[in-house]
C-alpha atoms as an extended CHARMM CRD file, in Angstrom:
* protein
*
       159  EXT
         1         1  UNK       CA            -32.6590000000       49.9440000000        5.4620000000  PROA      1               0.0000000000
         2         2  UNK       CA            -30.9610000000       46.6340000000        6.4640000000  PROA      2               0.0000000000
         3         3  UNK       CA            -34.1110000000       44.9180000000        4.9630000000  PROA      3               0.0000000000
         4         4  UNK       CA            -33.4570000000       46.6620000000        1.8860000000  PROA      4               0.0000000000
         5         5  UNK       CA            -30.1950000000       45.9710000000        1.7130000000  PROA      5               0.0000000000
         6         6  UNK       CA            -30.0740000000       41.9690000000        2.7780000000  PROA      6               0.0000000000
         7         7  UNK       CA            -32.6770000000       42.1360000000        0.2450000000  PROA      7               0.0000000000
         8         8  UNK       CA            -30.7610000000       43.0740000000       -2.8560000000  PROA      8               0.0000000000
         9         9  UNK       CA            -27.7450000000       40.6610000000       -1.6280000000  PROA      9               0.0000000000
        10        10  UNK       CA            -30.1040000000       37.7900000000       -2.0490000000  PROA      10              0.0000000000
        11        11  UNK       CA            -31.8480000000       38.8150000000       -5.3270000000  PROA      11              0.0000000000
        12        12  UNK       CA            -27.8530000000       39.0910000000       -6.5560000000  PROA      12              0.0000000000
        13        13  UNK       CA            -26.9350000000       36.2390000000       -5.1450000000  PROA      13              0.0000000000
        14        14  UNK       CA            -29.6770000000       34.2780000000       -6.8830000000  PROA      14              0.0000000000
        15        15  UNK       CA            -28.8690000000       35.3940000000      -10.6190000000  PROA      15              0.0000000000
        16        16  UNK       CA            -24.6140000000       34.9740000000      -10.2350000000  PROA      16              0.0000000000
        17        17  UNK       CA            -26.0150000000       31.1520000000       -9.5570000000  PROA      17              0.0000000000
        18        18  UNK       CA            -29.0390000000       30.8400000000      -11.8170000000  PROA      18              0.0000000000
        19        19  UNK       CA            -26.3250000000       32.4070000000      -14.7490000000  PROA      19              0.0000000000
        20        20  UNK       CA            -23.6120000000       29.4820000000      -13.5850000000  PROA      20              0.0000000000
        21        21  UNK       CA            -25.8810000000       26.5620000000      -14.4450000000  PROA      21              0.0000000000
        22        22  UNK       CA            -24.5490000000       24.4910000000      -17.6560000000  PROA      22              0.0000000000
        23        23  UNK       CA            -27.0960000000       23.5900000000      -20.0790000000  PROA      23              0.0000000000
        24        24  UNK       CA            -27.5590000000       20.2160000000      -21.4990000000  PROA      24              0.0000000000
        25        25  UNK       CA            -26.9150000000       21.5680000000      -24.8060000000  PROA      25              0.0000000000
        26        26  UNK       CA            -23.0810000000       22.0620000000      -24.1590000000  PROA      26              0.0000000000
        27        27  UNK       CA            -22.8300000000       18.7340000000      -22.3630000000  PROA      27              0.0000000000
        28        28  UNK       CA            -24.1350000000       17.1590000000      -26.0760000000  PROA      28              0.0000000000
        29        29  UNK       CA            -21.9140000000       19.5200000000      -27.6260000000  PROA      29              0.0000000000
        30        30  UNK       CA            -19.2360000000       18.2520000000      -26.0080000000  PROA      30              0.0000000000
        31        31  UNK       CA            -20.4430000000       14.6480000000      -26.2020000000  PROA      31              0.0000000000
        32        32  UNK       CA            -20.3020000000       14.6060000000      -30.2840000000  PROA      32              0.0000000000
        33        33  UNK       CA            -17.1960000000       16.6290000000      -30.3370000000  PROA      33              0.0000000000
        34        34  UNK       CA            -15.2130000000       13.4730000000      -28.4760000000  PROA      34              0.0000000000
        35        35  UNK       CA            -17.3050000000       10.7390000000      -30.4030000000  PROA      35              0.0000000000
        36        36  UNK       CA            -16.0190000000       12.7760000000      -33.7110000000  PROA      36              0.0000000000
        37        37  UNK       CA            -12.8480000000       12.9270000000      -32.4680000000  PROA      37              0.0000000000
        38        38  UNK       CA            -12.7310000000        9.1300000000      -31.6410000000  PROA      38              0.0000000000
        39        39  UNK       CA            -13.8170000000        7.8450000000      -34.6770000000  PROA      39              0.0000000000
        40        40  UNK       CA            -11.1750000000        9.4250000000      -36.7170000000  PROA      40              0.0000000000
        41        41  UNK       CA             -8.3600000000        8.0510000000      -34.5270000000  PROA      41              0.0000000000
        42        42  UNK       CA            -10.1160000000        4.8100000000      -34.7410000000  PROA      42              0.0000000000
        43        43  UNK       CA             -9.8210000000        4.9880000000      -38.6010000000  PROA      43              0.0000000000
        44        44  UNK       CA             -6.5130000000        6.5380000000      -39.0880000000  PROA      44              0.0000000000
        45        45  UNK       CA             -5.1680000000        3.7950000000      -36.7130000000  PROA      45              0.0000000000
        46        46  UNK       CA             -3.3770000000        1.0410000000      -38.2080000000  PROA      46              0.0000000000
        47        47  UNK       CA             -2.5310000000       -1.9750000000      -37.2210000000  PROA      47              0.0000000000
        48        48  UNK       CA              0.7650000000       -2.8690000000      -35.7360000000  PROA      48              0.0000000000
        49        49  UNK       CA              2.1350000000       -6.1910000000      -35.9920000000  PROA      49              0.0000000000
        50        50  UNK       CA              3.6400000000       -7.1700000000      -32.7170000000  PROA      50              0.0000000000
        51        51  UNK       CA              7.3110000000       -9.3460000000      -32.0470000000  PROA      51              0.0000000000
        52        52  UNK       CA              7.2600000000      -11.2930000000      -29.2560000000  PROA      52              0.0000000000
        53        53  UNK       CA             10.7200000000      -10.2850000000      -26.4190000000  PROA      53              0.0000000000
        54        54  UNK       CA             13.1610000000      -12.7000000000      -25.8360000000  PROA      54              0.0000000000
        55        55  UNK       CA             14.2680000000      -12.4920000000      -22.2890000000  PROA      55              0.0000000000
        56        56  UNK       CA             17.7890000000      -11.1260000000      -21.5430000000  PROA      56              0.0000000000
        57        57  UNK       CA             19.1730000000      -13.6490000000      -19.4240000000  PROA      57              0.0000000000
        58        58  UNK       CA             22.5670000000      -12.8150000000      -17.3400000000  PROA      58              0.0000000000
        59        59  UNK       CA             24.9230000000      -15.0670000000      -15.5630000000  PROA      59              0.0000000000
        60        60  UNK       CA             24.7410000000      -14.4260000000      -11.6470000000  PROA      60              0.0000000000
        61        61  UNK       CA             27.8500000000      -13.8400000000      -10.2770000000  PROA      61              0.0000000000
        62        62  UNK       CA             28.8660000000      -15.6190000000       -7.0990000000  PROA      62              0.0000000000
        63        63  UNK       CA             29.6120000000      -13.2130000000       -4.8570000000  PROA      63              0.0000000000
        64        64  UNK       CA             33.1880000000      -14.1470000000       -2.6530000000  PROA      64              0.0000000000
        65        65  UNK       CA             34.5690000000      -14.2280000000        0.3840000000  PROA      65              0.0000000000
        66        66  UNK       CA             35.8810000000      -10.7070000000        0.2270000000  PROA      66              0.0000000000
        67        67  UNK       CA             32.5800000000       -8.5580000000       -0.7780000000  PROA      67              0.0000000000
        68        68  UNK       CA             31.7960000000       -6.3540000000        1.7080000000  PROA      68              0.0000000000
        69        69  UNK       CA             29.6560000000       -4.1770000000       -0.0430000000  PROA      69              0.0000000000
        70        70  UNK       CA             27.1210000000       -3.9470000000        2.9050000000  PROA      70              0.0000000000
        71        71  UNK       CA             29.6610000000       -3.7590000000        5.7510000000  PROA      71              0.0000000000
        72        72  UNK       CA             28.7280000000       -0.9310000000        8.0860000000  PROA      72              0.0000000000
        73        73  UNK       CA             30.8350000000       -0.1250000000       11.8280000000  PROA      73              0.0000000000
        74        74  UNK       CA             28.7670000000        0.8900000000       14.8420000000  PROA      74              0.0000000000
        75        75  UNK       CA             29.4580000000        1.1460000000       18.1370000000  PROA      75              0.0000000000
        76        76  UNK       CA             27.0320000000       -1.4490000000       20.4180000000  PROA      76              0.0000000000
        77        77  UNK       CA             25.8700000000       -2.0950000000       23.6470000000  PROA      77              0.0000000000
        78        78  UNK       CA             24.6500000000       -5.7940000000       23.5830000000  PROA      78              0.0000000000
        79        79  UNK       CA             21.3190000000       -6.4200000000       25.4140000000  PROA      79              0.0000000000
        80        80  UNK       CA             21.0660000000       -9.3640000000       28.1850000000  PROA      80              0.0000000000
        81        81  UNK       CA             24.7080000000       -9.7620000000       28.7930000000  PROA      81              0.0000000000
        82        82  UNK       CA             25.4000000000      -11.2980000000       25.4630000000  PROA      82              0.0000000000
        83        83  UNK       CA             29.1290000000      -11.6190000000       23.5690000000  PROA      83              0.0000000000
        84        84  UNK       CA             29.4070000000       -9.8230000000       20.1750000000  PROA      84              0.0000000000
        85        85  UNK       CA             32.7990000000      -10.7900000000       18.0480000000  PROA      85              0.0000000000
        86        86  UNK       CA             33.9930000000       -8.2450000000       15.6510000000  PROA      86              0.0000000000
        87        87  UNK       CA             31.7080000000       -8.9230000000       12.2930000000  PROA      87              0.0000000000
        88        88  UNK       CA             27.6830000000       -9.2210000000       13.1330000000  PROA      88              0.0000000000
        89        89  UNK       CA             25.0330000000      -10.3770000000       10.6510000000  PROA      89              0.0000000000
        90        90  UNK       CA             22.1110000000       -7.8550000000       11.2700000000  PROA      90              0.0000000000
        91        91  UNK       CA             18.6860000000       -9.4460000000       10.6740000000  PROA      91              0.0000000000
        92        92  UNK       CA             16.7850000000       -6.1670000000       11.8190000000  PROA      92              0.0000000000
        93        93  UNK       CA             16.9500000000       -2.5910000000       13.4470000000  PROA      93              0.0000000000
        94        94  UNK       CA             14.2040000000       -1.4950000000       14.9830000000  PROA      94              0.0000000000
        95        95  UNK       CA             13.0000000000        1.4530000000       17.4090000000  PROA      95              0.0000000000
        96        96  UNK       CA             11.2200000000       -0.7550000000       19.6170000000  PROA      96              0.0000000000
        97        97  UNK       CA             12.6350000000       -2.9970000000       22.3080000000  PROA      97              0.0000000000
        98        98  UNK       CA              9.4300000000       -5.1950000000       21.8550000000  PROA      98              0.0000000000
        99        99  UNK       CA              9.8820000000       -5.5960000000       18.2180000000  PROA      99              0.0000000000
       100       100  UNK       CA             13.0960000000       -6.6580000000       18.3030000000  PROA      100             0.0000000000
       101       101  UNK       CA             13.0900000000       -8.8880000000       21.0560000000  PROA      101             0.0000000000
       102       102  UNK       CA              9.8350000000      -10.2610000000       18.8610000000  PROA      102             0.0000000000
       103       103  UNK       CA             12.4610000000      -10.7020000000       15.7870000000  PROA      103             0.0000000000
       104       104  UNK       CA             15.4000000000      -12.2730000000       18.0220000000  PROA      104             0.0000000000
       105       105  UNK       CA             13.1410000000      -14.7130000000       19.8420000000  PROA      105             0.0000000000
       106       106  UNK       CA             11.6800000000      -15.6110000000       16.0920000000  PROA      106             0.0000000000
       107       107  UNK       CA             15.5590000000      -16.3940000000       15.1440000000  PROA      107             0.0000000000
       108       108  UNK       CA             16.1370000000      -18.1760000000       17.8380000000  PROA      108             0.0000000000
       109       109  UNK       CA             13.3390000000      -20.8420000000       17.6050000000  PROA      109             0.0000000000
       110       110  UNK       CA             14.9440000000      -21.3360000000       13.9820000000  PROA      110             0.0000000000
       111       111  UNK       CA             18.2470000000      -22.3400000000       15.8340000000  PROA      111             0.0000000000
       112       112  UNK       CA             20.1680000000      -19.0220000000       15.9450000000  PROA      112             0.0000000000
       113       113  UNK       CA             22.0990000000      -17.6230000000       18.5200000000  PROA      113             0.0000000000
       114       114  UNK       CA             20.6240000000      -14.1520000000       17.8510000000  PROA      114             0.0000000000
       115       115  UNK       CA             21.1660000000      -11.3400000000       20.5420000000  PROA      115             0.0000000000
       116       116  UNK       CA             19.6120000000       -7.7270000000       20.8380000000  PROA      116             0.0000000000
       117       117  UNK       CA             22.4000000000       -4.9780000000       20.7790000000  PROA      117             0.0000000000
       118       118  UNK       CA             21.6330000000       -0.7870000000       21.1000000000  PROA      118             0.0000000000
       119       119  UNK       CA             23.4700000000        1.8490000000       18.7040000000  PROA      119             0.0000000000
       120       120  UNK       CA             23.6700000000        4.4700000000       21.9770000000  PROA      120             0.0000000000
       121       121  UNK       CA             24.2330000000        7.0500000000       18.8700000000  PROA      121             0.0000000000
       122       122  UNK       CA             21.3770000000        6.4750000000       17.2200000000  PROA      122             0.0000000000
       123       123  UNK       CA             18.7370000000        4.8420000000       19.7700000000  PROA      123             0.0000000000
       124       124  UNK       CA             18.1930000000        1.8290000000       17.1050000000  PROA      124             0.0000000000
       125       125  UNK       CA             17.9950000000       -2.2050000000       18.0030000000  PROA      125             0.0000000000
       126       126  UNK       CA             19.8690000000       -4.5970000000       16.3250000000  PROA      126             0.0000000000
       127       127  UNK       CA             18.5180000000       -8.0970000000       15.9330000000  PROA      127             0.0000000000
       128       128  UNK       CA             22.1350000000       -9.7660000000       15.2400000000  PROA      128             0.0000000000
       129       129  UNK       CA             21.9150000000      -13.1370000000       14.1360000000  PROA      129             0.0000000000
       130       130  UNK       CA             25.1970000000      -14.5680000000       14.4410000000  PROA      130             0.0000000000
       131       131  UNK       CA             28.6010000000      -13.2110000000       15.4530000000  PROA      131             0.0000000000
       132       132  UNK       CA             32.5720000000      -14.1110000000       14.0610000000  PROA      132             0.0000000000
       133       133  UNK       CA             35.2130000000      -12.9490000000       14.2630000000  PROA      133             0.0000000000
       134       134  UNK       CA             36.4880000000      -13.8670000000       10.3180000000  PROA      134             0.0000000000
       135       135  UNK       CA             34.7350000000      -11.8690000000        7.3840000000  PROA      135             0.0000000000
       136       136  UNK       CA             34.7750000000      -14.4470000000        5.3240000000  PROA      136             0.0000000000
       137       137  UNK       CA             32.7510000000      -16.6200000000        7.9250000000  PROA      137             0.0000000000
       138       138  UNK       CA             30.7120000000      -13.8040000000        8.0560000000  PROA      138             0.0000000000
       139       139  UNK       CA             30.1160000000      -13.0290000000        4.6940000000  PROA      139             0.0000000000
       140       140  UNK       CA             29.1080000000      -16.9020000000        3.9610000000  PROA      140             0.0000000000
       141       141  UNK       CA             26.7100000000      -16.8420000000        7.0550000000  PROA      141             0.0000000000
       142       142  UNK       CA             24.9530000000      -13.9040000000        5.9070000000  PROA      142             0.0000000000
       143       143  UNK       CA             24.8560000000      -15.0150000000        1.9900000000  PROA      143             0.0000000000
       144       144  UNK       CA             22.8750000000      -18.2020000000        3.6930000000  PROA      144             0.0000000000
       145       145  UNK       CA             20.6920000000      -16.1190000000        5.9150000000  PROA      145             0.0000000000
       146       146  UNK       CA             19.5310000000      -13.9890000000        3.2320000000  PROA      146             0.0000000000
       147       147  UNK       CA             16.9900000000      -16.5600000000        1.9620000000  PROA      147             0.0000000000
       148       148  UNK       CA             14.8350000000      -15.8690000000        4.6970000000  PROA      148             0.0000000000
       149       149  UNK       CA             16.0800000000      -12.7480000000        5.4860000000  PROA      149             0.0000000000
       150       150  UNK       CA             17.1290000000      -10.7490000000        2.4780000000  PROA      150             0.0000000000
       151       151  UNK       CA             17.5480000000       -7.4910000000        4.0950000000  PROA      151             0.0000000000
       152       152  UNK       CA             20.9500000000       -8.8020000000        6.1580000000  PROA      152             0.0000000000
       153       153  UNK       CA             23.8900000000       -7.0300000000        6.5520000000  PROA      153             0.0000000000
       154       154  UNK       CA             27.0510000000       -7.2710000000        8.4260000000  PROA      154             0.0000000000
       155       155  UNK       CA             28.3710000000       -5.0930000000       11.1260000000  PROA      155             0.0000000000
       156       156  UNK       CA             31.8870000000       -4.4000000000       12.1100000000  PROA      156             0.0000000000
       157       157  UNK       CA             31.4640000000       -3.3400000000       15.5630000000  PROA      157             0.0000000000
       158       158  UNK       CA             33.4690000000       -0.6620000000       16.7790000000  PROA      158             0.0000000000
       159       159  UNK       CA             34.8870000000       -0.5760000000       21.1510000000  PROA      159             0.0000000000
């Protein structure tokens, strides 16, 4: 009985897939239907007759003394015993200790006095480049450090 049955399964089983196979014919079908279709595009397409751009140029504005678009306030605890002042240039925030120590250590060959402070809120590092106490300072410093670092910010940093 299960012989019979397993049987019949597989004699079912091989027509559904012997009925499933596609033929060449529609694959040629197909085929001419898209080369039809492709040559009259090709014909009804005219030619377009192309301008050349002229760039839009805009004046940069210098940015002053007061912009503090990118000022943020965190509270820190500096790493290694190091002084923060009030506004902080940050280079880099990072998860890892390693990394930023990596990133302060690569600032400080260049001839800053970068530090390592923690956000205790948030866990993150702070590579800090420089520290003043005046914005304006501040702002300068960091318009200067964005060359090489374009990603800088400043940081008021809250007690």
């Amino acid at each position: 009985m299960k012989r019979n049955i397993l049987i019949g399964l597989t004699l079912i089983a091989t027509i559904t897939l012997a009925g499933c196979k596609s033929s060449e014919n529609s694959y040629r079908k197909a085929y001419e239907k898209a080369k039809a279709l492709e040559m009259t595009e090709a014909k009804s397409a005219q030619p377009v007759a192309v301008t050349p751009v002229q760039p839009v140029t805009t004046p940069v504005q210098p940015v002053t003394p007061a912009d503090n678009s990118d000022l943020r306030s965190e509270r820190l605890n500096v790493m290694a015993g190091g002084i923060l002042r009030a506004f902080n240039i940050v280079c880099g925030s990072f998860r890892s200790l390693d990394n930023a120590n990596n990133l302060r250590n690569t600032l400080v060959s260049r001839g800053y006095n970068a530090q390592v402070a923690q956000n205790p809120e948030t866990g993150m590092y702070r590579v800090i480049a420089a520290s003043f106490d005046d914005r304006a300072a501040a702002i300068n410093a960091r318009n200067d450090l964005r060359a090489a670092y374009p990603d800088a910010w400043l940081l008021l940093r809250t007690y």
